[in-house]
mmCIF file of C-alpha atoms in Angstrom:
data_model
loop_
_atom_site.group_PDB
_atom_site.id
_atom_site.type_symbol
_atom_site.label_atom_id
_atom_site.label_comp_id
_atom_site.label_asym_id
_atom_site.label_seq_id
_atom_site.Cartn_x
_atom_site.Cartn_y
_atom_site.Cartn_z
ATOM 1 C CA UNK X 1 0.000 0.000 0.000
ATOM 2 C CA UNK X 2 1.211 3.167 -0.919
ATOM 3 C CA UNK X 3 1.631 6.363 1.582
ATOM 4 C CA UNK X 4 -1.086 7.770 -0.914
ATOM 5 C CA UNK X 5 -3.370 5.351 -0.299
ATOM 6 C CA UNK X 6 -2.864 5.507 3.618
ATOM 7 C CA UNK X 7 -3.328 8.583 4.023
ATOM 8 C CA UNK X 8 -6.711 8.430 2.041
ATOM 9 C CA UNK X 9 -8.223 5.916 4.007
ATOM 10 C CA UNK X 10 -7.362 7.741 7.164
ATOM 11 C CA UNK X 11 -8.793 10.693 6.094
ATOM 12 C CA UNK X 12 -11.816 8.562 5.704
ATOM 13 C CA UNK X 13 -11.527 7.384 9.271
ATOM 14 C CA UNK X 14 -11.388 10.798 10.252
ATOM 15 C CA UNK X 15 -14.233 11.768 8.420
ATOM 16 C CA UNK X 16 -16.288 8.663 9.712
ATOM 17 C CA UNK X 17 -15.148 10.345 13.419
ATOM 18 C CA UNK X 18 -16.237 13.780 12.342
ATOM 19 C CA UNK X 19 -19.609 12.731 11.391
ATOM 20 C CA UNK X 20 -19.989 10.622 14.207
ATOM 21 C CA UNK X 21 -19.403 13.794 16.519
ATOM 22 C CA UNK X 22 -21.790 15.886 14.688
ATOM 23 C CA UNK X 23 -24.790 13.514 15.258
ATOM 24 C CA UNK X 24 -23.850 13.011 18.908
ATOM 25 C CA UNK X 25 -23.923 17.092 19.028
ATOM 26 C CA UNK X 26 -27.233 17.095 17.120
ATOM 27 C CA UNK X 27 -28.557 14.547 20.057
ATOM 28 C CA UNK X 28 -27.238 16.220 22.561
ATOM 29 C CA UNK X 29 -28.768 19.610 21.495
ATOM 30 C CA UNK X 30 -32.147 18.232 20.858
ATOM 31 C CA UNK X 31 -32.284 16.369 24.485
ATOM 32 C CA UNK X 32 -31.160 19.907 25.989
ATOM 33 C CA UNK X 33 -34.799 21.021 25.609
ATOM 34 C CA UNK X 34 -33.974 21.153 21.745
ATOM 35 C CA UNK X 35 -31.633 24.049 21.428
ATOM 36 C CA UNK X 36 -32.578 25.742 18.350
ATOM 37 C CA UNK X 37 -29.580 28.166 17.249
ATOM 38 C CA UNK X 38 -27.009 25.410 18.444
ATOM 39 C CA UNK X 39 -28.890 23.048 15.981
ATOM 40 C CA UNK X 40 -29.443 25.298 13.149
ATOM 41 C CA UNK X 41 -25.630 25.068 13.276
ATOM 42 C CA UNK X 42 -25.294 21.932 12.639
ATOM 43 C CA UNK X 43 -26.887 22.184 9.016
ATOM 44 C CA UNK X 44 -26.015 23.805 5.892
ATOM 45 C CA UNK X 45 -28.032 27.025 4.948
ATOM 46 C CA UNK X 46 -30.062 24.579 2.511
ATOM 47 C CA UNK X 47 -30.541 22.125 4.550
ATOM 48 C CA UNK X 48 -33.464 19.414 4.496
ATOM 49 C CA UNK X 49 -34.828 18.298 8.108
ATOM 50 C CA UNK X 50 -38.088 15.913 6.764
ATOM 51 C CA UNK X 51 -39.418 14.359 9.555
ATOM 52 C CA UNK X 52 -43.022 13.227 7.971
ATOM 53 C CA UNK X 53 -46.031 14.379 9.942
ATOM 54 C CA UNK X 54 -43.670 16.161 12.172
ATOM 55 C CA UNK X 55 -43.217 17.970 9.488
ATOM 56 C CA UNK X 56 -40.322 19.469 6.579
ATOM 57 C CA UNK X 57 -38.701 22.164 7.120
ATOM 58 C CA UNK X 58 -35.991 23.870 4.589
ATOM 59 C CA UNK X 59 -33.266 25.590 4.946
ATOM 60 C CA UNK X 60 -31.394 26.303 8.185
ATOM 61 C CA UNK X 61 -33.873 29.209 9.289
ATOM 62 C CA UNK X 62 -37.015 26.800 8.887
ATOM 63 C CA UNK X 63 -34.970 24.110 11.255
ATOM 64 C CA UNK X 64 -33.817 26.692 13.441
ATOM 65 C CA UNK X 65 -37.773 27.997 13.593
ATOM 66 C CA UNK X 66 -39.292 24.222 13.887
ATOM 67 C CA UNK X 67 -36.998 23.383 16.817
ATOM 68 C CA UNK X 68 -37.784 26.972 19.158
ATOM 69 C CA UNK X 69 -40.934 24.972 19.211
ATOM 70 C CA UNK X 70 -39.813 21.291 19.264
ATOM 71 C CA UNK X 71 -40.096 21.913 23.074
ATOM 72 C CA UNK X 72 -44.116 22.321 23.005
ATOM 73 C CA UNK X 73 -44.495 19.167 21.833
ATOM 74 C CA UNK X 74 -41.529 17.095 23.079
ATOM 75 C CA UNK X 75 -40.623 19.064 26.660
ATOM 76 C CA UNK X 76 -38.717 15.340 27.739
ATOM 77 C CA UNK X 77 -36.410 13.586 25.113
ATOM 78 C CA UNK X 78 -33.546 11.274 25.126
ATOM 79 C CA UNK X 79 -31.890 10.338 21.739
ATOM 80 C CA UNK X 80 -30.145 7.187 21.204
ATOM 81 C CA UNK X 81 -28.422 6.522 18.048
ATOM 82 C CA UNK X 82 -26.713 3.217 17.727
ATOM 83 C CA UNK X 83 -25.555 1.157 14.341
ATOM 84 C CA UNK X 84 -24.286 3.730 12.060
ATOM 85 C CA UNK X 85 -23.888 3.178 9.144
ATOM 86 C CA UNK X 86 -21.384 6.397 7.135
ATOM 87 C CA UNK X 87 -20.016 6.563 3.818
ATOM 88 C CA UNK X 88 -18.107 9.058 2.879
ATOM 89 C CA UNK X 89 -17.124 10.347 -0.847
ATOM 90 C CA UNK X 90 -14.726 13.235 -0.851
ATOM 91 C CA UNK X 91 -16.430 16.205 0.783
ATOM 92 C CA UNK X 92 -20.024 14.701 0.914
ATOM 93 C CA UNK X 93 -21.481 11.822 2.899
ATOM 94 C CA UNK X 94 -24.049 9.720 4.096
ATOM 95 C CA UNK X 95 -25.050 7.991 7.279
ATOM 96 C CA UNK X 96 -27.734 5.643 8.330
ATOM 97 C CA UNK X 97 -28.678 5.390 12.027
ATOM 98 C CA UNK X 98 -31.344 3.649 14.282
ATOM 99 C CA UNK X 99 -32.985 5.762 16.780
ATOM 100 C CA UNK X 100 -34.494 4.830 19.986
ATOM 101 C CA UNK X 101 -36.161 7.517 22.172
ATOM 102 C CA UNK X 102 -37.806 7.404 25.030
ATOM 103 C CA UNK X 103 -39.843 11.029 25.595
ATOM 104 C CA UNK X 104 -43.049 12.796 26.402
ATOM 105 C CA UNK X 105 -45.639 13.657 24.400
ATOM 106 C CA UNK X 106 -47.866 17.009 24.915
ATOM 107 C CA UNK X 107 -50.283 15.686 22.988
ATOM 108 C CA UNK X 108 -51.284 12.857 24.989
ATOM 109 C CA UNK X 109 -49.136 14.306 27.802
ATOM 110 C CA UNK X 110 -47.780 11.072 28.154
ATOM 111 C CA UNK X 111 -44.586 9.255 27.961
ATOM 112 C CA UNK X 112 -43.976 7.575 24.742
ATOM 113 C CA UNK X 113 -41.656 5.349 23.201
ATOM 114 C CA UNK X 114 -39.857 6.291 19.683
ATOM 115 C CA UNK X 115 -38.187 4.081 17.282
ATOM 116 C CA UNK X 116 -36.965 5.484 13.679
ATOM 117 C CA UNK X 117 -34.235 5.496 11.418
ATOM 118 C CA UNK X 118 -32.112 7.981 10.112
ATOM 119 C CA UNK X 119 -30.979 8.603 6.674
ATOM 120 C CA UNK X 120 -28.622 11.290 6.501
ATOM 121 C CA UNK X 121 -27.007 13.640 3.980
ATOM 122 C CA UNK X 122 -23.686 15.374 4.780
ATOM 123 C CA UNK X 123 -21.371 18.068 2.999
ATOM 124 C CA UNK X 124 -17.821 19.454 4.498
ATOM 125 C CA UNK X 125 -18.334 23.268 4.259
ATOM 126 C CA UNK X 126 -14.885 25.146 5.339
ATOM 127 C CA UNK X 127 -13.386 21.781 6.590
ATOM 128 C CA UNK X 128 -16.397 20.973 8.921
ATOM 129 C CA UNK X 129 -19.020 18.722 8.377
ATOM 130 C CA UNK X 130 -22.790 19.288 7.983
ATOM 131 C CA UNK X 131 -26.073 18.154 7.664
ATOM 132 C CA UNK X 132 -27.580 18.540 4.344
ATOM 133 C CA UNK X 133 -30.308 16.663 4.218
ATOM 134 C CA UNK X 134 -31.895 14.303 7.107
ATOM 135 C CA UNK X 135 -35.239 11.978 7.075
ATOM 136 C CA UNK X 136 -36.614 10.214 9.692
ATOM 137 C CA UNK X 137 -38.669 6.702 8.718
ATOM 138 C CA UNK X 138 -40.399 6.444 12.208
ATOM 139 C CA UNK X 139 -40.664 2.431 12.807
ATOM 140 C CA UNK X 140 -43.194 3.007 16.005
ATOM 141 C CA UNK X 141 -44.258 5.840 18.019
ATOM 142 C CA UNK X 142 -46.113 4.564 20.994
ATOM 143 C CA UNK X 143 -47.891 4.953 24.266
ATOM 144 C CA UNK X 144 -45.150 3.832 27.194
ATOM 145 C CA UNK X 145 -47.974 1.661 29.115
ATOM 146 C CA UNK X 146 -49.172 -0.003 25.899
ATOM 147 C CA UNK X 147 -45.981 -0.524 23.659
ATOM 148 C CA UNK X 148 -45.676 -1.178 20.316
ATOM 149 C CA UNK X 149 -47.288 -4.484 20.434
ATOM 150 C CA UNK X 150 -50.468 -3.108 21.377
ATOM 151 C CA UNK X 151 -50.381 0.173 19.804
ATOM 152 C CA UNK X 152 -47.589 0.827 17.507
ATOM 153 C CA UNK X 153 -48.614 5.076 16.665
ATOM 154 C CA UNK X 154 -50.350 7.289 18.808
ATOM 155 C CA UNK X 155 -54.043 7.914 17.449
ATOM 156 C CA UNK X 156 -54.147 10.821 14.702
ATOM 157 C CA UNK X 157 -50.197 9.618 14.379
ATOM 158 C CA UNK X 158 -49.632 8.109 10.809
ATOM 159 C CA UNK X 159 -46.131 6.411 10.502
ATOM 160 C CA UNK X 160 -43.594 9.225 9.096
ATOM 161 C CA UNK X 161 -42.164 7.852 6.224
#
């Protein structure tokens, strides 16, 4: 293997790392009562955030706007992300992770129990790494007393896909 070569495939490792940081900094955001500027940093200014019925928002101002009122509805959340999947191509990207979320729902006011995936778009802008483009394909979104055995989506609650 050539020095070349090295070097490329530790830059991917790198980027792999990077990317892995920025969705741990996107959790950790949206589990600090969803922390709207710090988020709409995470994106590019074109950014997609398309979470179904939860809505799509473009652009980093839309995000930034949809998260000041992400506490309304969610006022508890913890995100876990496990299983990622990244590949990365030069100065773009994309990742694939599982959620699983246990929160609290204002609309039933109510703890619930999330499960999704994650598919991810990513761009390096100025040597950091972005979101571009993130959908969420929600596998259940259910009552905590009843699970997902018994009721897999809150009433009114479609599956986002």
């Amino acid at each position: 293997m050539s020095l070349e070569d090295l070097e490329k495939r530790v830059q991917v490792l790198e980027d792999i790392e990077d990317i892995k940081r920025l969705k741990r900094r996107y959790c950790l955001y949206c589990d600090d009562n969803y922390d709207a500027d710090a988020l709409a940093e995470l994106f590019v200014e074109n950014a997609v955030w398309d979470g179904g019925i939860r809505g799509k928002n473009e652009g980093r101002e839309a995000i930034r706007t949809f998260f000041q009122k992400a506490p309304q509805r969610l006022p508890f959340a913890i995100h876990m992300v496990t299983n990622p999947i990244i590949e990365v191509d030069g100065d773009i990207a994309a990742g694939q992770w599982l959620l699983f979320q246990p929160c609290t729902d204002r609309g039933i006011d109510g703890a619930v129990w999330l499960a999704a995936t994650y598919y991810d778009q990513y761009r390096r802008v100025d040597g950091r790494w972005l979101i571009h483009h993130t959908k969420i394909d929600v596998a259940f979104f259910t009552p905590f007393d009843k699970g997902w055995t018994v009721e897999r989506f809150l009433p009114g609650r479609a599956p986002i896909n």
